[in-house]
Short mmCIF file of C-alpha atoms in Angstrom, two decimals:
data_model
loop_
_atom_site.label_atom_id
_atom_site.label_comp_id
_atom_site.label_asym_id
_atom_site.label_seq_id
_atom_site.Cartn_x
_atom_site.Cartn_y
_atom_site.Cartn_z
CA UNK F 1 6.73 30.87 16.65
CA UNK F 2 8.74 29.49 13.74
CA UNK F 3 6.54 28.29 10.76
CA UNK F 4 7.95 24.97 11.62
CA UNK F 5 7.31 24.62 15.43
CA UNK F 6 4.56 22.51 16.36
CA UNK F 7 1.02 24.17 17.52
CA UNK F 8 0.74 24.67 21.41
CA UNK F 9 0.97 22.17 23.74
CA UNK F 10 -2.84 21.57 25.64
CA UNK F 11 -5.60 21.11 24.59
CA UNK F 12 -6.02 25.03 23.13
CA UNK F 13 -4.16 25.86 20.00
CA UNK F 14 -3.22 29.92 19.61
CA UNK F 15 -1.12 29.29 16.63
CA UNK F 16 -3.30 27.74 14.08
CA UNK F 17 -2.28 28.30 9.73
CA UNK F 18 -3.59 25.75 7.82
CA UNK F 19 -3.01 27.81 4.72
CA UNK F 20 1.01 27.69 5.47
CA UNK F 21 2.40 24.43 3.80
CA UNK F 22 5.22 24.26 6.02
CA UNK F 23 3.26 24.69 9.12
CA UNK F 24 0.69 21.97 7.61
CA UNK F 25 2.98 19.91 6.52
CA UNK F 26 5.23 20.00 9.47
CA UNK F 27 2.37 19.38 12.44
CA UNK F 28 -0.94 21.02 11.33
CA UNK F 29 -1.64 17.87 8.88
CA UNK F 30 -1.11 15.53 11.86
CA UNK F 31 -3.39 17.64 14.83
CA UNK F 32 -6.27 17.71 12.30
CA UNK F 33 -6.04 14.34 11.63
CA UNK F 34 -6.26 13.60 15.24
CA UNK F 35 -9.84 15.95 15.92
CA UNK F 36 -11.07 14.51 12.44
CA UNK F 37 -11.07 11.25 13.82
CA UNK F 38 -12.31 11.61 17.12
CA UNK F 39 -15.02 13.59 15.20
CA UNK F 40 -16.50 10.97 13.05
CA UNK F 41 -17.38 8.07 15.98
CA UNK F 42 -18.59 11.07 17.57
CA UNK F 43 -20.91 12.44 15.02
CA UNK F 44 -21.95 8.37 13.49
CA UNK F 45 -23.25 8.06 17.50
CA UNK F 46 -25.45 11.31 17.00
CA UNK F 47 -26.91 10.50 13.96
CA UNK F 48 -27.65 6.54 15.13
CA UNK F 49 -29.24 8.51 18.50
CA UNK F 50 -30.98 11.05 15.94
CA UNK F 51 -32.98 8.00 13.82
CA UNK F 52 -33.18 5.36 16.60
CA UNK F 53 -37.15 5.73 16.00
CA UNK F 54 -37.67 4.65 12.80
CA UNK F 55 -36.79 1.38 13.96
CA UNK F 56 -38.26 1.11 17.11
CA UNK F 57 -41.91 2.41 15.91
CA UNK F 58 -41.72 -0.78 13.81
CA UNK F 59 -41.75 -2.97 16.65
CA UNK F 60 -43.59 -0.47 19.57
CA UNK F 61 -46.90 -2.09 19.32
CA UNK F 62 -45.49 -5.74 19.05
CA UNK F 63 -44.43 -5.08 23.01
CA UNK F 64 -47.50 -4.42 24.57
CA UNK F 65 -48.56 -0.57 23.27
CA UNK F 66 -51.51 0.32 20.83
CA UNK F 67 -50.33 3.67 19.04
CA UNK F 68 -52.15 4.73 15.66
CA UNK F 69 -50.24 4.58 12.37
CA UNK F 70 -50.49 8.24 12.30
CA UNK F 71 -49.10 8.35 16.01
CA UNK F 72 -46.23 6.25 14.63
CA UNK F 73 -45.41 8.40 12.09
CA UNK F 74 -44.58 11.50 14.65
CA UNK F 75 -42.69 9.72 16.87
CA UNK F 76 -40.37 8.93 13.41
CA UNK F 77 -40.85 13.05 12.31
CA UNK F 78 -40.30 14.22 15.86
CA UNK F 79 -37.02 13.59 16.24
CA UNK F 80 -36.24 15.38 12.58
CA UNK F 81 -38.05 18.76 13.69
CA UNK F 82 -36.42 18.79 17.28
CA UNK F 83 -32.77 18.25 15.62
CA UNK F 84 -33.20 20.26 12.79
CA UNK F 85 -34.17 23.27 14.97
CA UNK F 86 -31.20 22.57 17.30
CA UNK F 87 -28.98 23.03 14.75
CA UNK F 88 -30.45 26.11 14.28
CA UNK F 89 -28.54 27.14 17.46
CA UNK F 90 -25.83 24.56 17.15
CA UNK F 91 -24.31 26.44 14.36
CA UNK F 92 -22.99 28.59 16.20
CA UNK F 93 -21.31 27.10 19.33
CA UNK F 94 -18.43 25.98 18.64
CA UNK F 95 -16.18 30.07 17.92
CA UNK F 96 -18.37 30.34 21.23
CA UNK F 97 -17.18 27.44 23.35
CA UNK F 98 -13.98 25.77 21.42
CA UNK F 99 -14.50 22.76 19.25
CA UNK F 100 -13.34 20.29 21.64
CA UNK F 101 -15.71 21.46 24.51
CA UNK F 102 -18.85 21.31 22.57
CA UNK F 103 -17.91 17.56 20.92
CA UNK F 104 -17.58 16.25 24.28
CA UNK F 105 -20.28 17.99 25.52
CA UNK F 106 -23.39 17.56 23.11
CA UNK F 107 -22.10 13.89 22.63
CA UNK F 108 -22.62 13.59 26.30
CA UNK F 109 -26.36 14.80 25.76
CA UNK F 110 -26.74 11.92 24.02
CA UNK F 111 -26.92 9.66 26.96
CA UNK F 112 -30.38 10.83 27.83
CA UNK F 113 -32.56 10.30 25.32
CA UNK F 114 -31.01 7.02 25.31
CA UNK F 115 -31.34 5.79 28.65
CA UNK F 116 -34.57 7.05 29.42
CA UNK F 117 -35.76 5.51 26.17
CA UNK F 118 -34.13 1.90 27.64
CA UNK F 119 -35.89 2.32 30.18
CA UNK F 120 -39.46 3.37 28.67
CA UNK F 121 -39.92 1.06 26.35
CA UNK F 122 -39.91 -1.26 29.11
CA UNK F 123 -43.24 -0.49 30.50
CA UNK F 124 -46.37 -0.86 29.07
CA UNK F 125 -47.72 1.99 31.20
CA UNK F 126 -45.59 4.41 29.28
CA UNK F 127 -47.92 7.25 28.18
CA UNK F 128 -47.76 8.74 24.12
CA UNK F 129 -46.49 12.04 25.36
CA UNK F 130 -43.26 10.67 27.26
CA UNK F 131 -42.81 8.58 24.13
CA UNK F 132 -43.27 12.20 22.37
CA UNK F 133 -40.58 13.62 24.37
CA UNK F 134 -38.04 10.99 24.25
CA UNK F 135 -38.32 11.29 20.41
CA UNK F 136 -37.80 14.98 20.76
CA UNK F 137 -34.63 14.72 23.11
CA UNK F 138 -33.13 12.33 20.14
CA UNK F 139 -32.80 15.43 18.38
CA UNK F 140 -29.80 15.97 20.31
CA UNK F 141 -28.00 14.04 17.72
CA UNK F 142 -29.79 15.96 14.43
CA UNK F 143 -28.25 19.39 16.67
CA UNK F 144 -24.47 17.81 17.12
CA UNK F 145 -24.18 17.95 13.07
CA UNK F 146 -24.24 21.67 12.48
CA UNK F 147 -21.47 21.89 15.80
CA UNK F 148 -18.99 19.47 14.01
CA UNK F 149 -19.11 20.45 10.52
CA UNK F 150 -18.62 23.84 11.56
CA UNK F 151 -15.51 22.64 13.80
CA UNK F 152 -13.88 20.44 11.46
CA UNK F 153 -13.89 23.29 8.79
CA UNK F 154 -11.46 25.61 10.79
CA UNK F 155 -8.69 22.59 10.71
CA UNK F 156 -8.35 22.08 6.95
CA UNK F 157 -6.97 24.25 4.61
CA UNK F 158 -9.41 25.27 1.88
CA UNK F 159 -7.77 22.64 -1.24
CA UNK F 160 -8.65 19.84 1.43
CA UNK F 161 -11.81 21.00 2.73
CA UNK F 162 -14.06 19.43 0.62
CA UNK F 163 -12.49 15.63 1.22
CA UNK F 164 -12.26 16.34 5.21
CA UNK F 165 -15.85 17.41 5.14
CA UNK F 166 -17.30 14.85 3.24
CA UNK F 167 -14.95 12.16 5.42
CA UNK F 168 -16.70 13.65 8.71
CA UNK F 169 -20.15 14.03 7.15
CA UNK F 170 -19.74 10.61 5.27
CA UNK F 171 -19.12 8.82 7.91
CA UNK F 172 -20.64 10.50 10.65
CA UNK F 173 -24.20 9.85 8.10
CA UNK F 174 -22.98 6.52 8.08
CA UNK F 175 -24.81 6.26 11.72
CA UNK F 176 -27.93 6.04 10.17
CA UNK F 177 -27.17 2.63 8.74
CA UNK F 178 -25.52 1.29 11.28
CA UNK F 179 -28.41 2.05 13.56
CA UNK F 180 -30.65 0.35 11.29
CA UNK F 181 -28.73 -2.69 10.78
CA UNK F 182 -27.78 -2.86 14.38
CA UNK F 183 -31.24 -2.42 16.26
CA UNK F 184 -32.98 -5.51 14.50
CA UNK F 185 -30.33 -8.26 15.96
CA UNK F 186 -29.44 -6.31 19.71
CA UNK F 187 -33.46 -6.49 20.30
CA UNK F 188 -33.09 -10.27 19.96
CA UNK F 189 -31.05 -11.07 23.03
CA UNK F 190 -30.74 -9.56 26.34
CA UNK F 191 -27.01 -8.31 25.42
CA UNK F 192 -26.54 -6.64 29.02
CA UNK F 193 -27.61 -9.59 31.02
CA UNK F 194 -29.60 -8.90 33.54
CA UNK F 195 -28.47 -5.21 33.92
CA UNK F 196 -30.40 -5.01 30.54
CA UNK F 197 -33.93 -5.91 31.65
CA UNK F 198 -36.25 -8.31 31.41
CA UNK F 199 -37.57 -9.09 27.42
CA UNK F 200 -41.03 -8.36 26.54
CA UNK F 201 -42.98 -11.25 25.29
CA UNK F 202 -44.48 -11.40 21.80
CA UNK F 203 -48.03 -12.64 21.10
CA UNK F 204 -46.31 -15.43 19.39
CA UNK F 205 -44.49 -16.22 22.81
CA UNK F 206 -41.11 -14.56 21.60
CA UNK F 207 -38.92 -12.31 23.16
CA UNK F 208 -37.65 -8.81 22.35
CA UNK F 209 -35.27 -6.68 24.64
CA UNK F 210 -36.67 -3.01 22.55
CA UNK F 211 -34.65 -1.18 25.60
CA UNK F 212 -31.60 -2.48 23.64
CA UNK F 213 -32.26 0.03 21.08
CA UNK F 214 -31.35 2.53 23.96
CA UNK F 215 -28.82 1.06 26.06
CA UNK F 216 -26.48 -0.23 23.08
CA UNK F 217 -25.13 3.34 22.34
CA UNK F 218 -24.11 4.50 26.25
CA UNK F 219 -21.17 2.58 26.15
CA UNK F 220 -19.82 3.87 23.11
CA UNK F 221 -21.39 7.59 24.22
CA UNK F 222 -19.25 7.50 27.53
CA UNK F 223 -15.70 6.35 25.24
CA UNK F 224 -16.11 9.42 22.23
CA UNK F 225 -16.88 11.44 24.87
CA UNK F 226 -13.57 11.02 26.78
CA UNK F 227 -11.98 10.91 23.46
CA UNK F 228 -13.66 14.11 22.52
CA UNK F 229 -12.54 16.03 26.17
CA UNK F 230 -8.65 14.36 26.13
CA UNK F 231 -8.31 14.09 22.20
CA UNK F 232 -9.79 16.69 20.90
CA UNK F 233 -8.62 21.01 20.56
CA UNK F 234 -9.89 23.87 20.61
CA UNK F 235 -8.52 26.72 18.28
CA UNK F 236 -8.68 30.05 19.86
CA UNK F 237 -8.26 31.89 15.69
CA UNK F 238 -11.63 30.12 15.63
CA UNK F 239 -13.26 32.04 18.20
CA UNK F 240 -16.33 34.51 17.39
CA UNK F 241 -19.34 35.81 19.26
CA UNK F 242 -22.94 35.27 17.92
CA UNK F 243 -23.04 38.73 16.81
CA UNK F 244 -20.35 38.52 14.28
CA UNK F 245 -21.62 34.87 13.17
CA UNK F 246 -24.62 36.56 12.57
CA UNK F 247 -23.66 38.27 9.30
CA UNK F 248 -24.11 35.41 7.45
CA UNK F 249 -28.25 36.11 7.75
CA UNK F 250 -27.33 39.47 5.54
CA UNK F 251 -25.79 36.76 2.85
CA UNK F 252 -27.46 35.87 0.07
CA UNK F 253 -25.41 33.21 -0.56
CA UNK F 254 -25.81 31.78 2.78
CA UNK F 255 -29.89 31.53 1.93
CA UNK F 256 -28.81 29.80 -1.65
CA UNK F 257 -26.85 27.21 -0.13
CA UNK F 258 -28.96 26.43 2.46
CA UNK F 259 -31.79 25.75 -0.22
CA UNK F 260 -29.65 23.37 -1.64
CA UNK F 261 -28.44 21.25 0.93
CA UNK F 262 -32.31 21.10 1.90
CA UNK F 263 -32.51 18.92 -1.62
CA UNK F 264 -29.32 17.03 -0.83
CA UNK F 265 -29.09 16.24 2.71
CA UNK F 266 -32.51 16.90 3.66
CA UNK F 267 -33.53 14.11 0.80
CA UNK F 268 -30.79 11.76 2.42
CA UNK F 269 -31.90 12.32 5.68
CA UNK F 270 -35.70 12.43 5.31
CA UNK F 271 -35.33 9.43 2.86
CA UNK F 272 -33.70 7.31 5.77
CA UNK F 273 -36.48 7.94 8.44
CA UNK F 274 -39.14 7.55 5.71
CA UNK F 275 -37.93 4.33 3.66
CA UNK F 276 -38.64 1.37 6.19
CA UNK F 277 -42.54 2.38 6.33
CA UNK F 278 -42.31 3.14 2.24
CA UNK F 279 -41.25 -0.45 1.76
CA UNK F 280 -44.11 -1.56 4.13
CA UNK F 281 -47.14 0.35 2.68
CA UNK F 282 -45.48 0.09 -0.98
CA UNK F 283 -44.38 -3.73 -0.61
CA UNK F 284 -46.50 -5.06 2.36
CA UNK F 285 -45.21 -8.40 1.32
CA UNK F 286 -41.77 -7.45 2.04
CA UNK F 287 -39.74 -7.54 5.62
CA UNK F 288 -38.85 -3.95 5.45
CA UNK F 289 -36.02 -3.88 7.94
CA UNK F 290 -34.14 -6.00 5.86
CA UNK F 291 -33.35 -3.51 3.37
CA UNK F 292 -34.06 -0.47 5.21
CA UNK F 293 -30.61 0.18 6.23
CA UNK F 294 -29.54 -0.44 2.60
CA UNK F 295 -30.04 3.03 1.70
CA UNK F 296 -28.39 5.46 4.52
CA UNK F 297 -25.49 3.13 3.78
CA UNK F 298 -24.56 3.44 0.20
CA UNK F 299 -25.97 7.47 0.46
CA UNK F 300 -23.41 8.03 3.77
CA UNK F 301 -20.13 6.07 1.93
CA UNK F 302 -20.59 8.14 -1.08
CA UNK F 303 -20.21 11.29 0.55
CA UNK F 304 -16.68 11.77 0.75
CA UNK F 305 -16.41 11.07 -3.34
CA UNK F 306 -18.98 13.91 -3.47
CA UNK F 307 -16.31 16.41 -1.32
CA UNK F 308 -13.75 15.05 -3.57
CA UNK F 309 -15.09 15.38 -7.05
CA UNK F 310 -16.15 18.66 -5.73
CA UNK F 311 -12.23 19.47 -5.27
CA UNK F 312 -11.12 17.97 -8.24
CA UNK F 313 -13.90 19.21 -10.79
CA UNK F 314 -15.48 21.87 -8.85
CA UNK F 315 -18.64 22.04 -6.86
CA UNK F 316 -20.81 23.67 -8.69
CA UNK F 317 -20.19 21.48 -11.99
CA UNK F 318 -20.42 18.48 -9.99
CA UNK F 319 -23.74 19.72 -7.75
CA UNK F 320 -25.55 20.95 -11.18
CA UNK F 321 -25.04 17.36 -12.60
CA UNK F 322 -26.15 15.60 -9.37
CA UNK F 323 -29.03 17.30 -9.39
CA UNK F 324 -30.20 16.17 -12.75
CA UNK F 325 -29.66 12.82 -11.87
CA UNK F 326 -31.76 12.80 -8.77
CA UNK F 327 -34.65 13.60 -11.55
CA UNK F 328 -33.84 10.64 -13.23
CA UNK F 329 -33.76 8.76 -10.61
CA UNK F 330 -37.06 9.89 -8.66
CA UNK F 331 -38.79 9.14 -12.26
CA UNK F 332 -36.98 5.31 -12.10
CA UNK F 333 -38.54 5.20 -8.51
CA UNK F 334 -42.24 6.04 -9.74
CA UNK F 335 -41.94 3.65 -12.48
CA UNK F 336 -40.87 0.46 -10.12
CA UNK F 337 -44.01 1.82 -7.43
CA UNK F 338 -46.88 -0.06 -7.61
CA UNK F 339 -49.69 1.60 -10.13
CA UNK F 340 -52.98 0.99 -11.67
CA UNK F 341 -53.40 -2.39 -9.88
CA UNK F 342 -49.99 -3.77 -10.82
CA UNK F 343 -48.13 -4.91 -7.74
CA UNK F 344 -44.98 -3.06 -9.02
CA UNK F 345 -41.86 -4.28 -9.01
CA UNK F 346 -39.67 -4.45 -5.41
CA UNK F 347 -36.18 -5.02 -6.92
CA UNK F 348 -36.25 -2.42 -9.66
CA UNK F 349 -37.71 -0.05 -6.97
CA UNK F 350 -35.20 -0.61 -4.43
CA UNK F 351 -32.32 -0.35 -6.79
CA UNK F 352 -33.30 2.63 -8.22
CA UNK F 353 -33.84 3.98 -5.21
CA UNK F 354 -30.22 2.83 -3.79
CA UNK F 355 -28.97 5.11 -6.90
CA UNK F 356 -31.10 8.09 -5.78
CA UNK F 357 -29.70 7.59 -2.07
CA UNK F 358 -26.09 7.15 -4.31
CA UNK F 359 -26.85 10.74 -5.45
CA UNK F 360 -28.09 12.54 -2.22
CA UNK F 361 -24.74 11.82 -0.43
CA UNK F 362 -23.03 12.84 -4.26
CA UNK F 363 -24.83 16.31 -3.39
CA UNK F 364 -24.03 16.46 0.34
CA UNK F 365 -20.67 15.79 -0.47
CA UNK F 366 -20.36 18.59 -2.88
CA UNK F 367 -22.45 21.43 -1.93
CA UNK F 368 -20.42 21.32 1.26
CA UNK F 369 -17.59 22.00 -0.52
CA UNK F 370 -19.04 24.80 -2.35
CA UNK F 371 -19.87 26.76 0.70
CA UNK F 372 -16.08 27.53 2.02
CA UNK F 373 -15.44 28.76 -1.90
CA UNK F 374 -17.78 30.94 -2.29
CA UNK F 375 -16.58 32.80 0.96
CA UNK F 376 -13.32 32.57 0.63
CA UNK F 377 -13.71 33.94 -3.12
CA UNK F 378 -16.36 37.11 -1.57
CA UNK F 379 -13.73 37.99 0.88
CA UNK F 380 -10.95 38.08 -1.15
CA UNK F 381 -12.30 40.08 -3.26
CA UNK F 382 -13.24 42.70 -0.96
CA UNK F 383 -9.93 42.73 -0.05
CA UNK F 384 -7.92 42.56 -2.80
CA UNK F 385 -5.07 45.44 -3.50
CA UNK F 386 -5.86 46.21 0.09
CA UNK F 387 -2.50 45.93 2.96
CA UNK F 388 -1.59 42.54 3.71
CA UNK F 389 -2.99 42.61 7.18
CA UNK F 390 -6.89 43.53 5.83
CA UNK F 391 -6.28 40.79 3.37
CA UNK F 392 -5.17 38.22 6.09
CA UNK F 393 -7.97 39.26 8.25
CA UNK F 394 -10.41 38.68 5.71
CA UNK F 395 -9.05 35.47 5.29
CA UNK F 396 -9.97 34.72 9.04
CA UNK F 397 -13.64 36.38 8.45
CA UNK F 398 -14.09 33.95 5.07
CA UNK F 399 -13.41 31.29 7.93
CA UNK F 400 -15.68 32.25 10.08
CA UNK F 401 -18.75 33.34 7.91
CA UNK F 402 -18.57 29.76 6.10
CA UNK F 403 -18.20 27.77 9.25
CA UNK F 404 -21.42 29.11 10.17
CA UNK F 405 -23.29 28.60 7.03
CA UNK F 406 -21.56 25.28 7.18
CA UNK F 407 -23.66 24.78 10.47
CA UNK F 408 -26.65 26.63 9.54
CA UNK F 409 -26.97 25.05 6.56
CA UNK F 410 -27.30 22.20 7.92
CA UNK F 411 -29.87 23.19 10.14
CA UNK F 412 -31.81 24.05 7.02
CA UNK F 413 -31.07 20.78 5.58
CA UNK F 414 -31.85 18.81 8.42
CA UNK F 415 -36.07 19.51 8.31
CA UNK F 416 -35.89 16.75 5.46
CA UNK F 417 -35.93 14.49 8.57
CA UNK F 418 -39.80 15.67 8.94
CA UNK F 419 -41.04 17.09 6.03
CA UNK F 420 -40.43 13.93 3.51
CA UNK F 421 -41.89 11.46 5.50
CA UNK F 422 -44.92 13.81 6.25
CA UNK F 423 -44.92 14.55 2.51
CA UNK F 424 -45.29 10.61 1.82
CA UNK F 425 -47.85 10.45 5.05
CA UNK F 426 -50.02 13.15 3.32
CA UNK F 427 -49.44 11.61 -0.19
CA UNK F 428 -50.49 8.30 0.77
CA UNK F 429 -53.26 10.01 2.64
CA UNK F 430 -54.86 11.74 -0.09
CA UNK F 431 -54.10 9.96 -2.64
CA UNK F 432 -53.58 6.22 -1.51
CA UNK F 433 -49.97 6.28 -2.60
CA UNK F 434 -46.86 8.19 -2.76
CA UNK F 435 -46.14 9.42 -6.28
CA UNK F 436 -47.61 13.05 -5.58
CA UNK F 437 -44.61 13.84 -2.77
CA UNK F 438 -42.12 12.34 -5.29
CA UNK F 439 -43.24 14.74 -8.01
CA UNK F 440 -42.81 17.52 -5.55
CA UNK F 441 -39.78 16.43 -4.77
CA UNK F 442 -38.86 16.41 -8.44
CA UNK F 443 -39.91 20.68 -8.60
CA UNK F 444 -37.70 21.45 -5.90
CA UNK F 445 -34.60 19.62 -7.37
CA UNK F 446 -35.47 21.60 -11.08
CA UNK F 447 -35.27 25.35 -8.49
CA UNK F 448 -31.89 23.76 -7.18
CA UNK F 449 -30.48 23.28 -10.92
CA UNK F 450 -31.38 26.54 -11.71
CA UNK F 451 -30.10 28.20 -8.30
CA UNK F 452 -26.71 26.54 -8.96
CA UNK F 453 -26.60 26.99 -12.67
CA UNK F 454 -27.14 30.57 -12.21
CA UNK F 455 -24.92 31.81 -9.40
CA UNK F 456 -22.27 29.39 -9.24
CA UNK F 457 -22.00 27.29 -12.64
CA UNK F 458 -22.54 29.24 -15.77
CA UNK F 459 -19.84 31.42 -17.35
CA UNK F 460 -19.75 34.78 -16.02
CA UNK F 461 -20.88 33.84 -12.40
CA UNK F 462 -20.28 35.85 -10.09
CA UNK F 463 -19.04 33.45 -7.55
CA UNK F 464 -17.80 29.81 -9.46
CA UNK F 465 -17.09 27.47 -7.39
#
């Protein structure tokens, strides 16, 4: 094949050189395009699935039920812990079962947790522990993460990695939001008709239609994933069994990065579930759900400036800095909360805490980008002076190893979902409020500074990135 014929015809691609301008520029560019934006709807409908509770567990007990606060609270964690362990596993499926395969697939799964939550919510009857596993199957959508990250990675060449990465992750994160904005006004009508239910009447005598918190997203679910099946390629240079994924557990720097996407996306992500109830118990006098969605919006759109700082300035230099803002901005948080009987102040809290969500996407963005460096750079170093086939081969292995911290990585991050808003559950428990989680949170971000500072950023690392 000529360097300037297009890839294969079909939906599997044999030929695949992203490093090759003249291949990239003459078809690659345009085919990764394509899976890049069948990706995002894809993955923005997995994270929406993924979060659905913290909205609904706002108006559960409104309908009819009579779960505990603390009950409450696990039905928003649940879903974090289920989808963070998923990725666990999700990492690695797409060199198993092709890119385009798994996308349609595990965007598929998302139809279950969302029906059968429609269709829940409906009746009273509904026992705690199907409400338990619902939550638990929405963790479908935390799993579908590590699976496109990791595909969308073996598309782009490594000078555009960190901007198509952040694009996907950006936008895919931006499903958070949208949920949250969304679920509030669907609830208010019966939007399906008839097909939809009947509404549940409010002590007031109002109506909700909760199962629209469901049902809303199978449409859309049914459309990406015939996108995703037709649209969509798998690369067969991408292919890998688990057992050679699995070097990446003998990495050290697979172990590093995962502990700092825990502070970057793991913040975003457990900040999201956890922010509607902190603006309740901080600011009872405010309509939480009103802002809520404020947050996952400004922390998903910034994401893609993260990946591209991080290509234009570095990711390490731009993930050190990041991190010493998110100090700053955790102590601008604390000093809007309410304290020592003041009722604190609700604007100044919320936009300081729109800057700290501003910051966690910054991160995602660029420790992303970091991760596909630092492999690329260990490989070709092992290879270097060796015969141009080792050296190409490595290139492939860089590829591979990366993807799959890309994915498991992610996995890592991903148990922000539970442990922040169980950190601000036991805070507020044991302390009536939540500053002690956010000075814990404020430790882990000084390790991350010194992680990055000392393997990737200072002069004489021995992996800059």
């Amino acid at each position: 094949m000529s360097v300037l014929q297009k890839p294969d015809k079909g939906p599997v691609i044999h030929d695949w050189r992203p490093e090759d301008p003249a291949f990239w520029g003459s078809s690659g560019k345009q085919t990764a395009t394509r899976n890049l934006w069948i990706s995002i709807p894809a993955l923005l409908l997995a994270f929406a699935v993924w979060m659905v509770w913290s909205t609904v567990i706002v108006r559960l007990n409104a309908i009819g039920f009579s779960f505990t606060t603390d009950q409450l609270f696990w039905l928003a964690a649940l879903p974090g812990l289920s989808g963070a362990t998923l990725r666990v596993f999700y990492s690695f499926m797409v060199p198993i079962f092709g890119g385009r395969r798994w996308t349609a697939v595990s965007t598929a799964s998302l139809l279950l947790p969302s029906i059968w939550m429609g269709f829940a919510v409906q009746d009273p009857s509904t026992s705690y522990s199907v409400f338990v596993l619902i939550a638990l199957l929405c963790g479908f959508g935390g799993g579908n993460f590590a699976s496109s990250m990791s595909n969308i990675s073996f598309f782009y060449p490594k000078s555009q990695q960190g901007t198509a990465l952040g694009l996907n992750a950006g936008l895919g994160n931006l499903g958070v939001s949208v949920m949250q904005f969304c679920v509030p006004l669907v609830i208010t009508f019966g939007v399906f008709g008839f097909m939809g239910g009947k509404p549940q009447v409010l002590a007031d005598g109002g109506q909700l239609w909760l199962q629209n918190a469901g049902f809303i997203w199978v449409p859309f679910i049914v459309l990406v994933t015939v996108l995703a099946w037709f649209g969509m390629n798998d690369l067969s240079s991408a292919r890998a069994s688990f057992s050679e994924q699995a070097v990446i557990f003998k990495r050290k720097h697979n172990w590093l990065m995962c502990w700092l996407y825990l502070a970057t996306f793991g913040s975003f992500i457990g900040f999201s579930a956890a922010f509607p109830l902190l603006i309740k118990t901080s600011f009872p006098d405010v309509i939480a759900l009103k802002f809520a969605f404020l947050g996952p919006l400004v922390g998903a759109l910034v994401r893609p400036l993260g990946g591209w700082l991080a290509d234009k300035l570095g990711g390490a230099k731009v993930t050190l800095w990041n991190f010493v803002l998110m100090i700053l901005m955790v102590f601008g948080v604390l000093h809007f909360l309410p304290q020592n009987g003041s009722g604190g102040n609700f604007y100044g809290f919320l936009g300081m805490f729109m800057l700290l969500f501003i910051t966690t996407g910054v991160g995602n963005g660029s420790t992303f980008r970091m991760i596909p460096v630092i492999f690329r750079t260990l490989h070709e170093k092992s290879a270097a002076g060796k015969p141009a086939a080792v050296r190409e081969q490595a290139l492939k292995d860089a590829g591979k190893e990366s993807a799959a911290v890309l994915g498991f990585s992610s996995a890592m991050g991903a148990f922000g979902a539970f442990f922040i808003p169980k950190s601000f559950g036991t805070s507020m428990a044991q302390t009536g409020g939540p500053e002690m989680a956010f000075y814990m949170f404020v430790g882990f971000y000084l390790s991350c500074i010194v992680v990055t500072w000392w393997w990737y950023a200072r002069k004489g690392a021995a992996t800059p990135c």
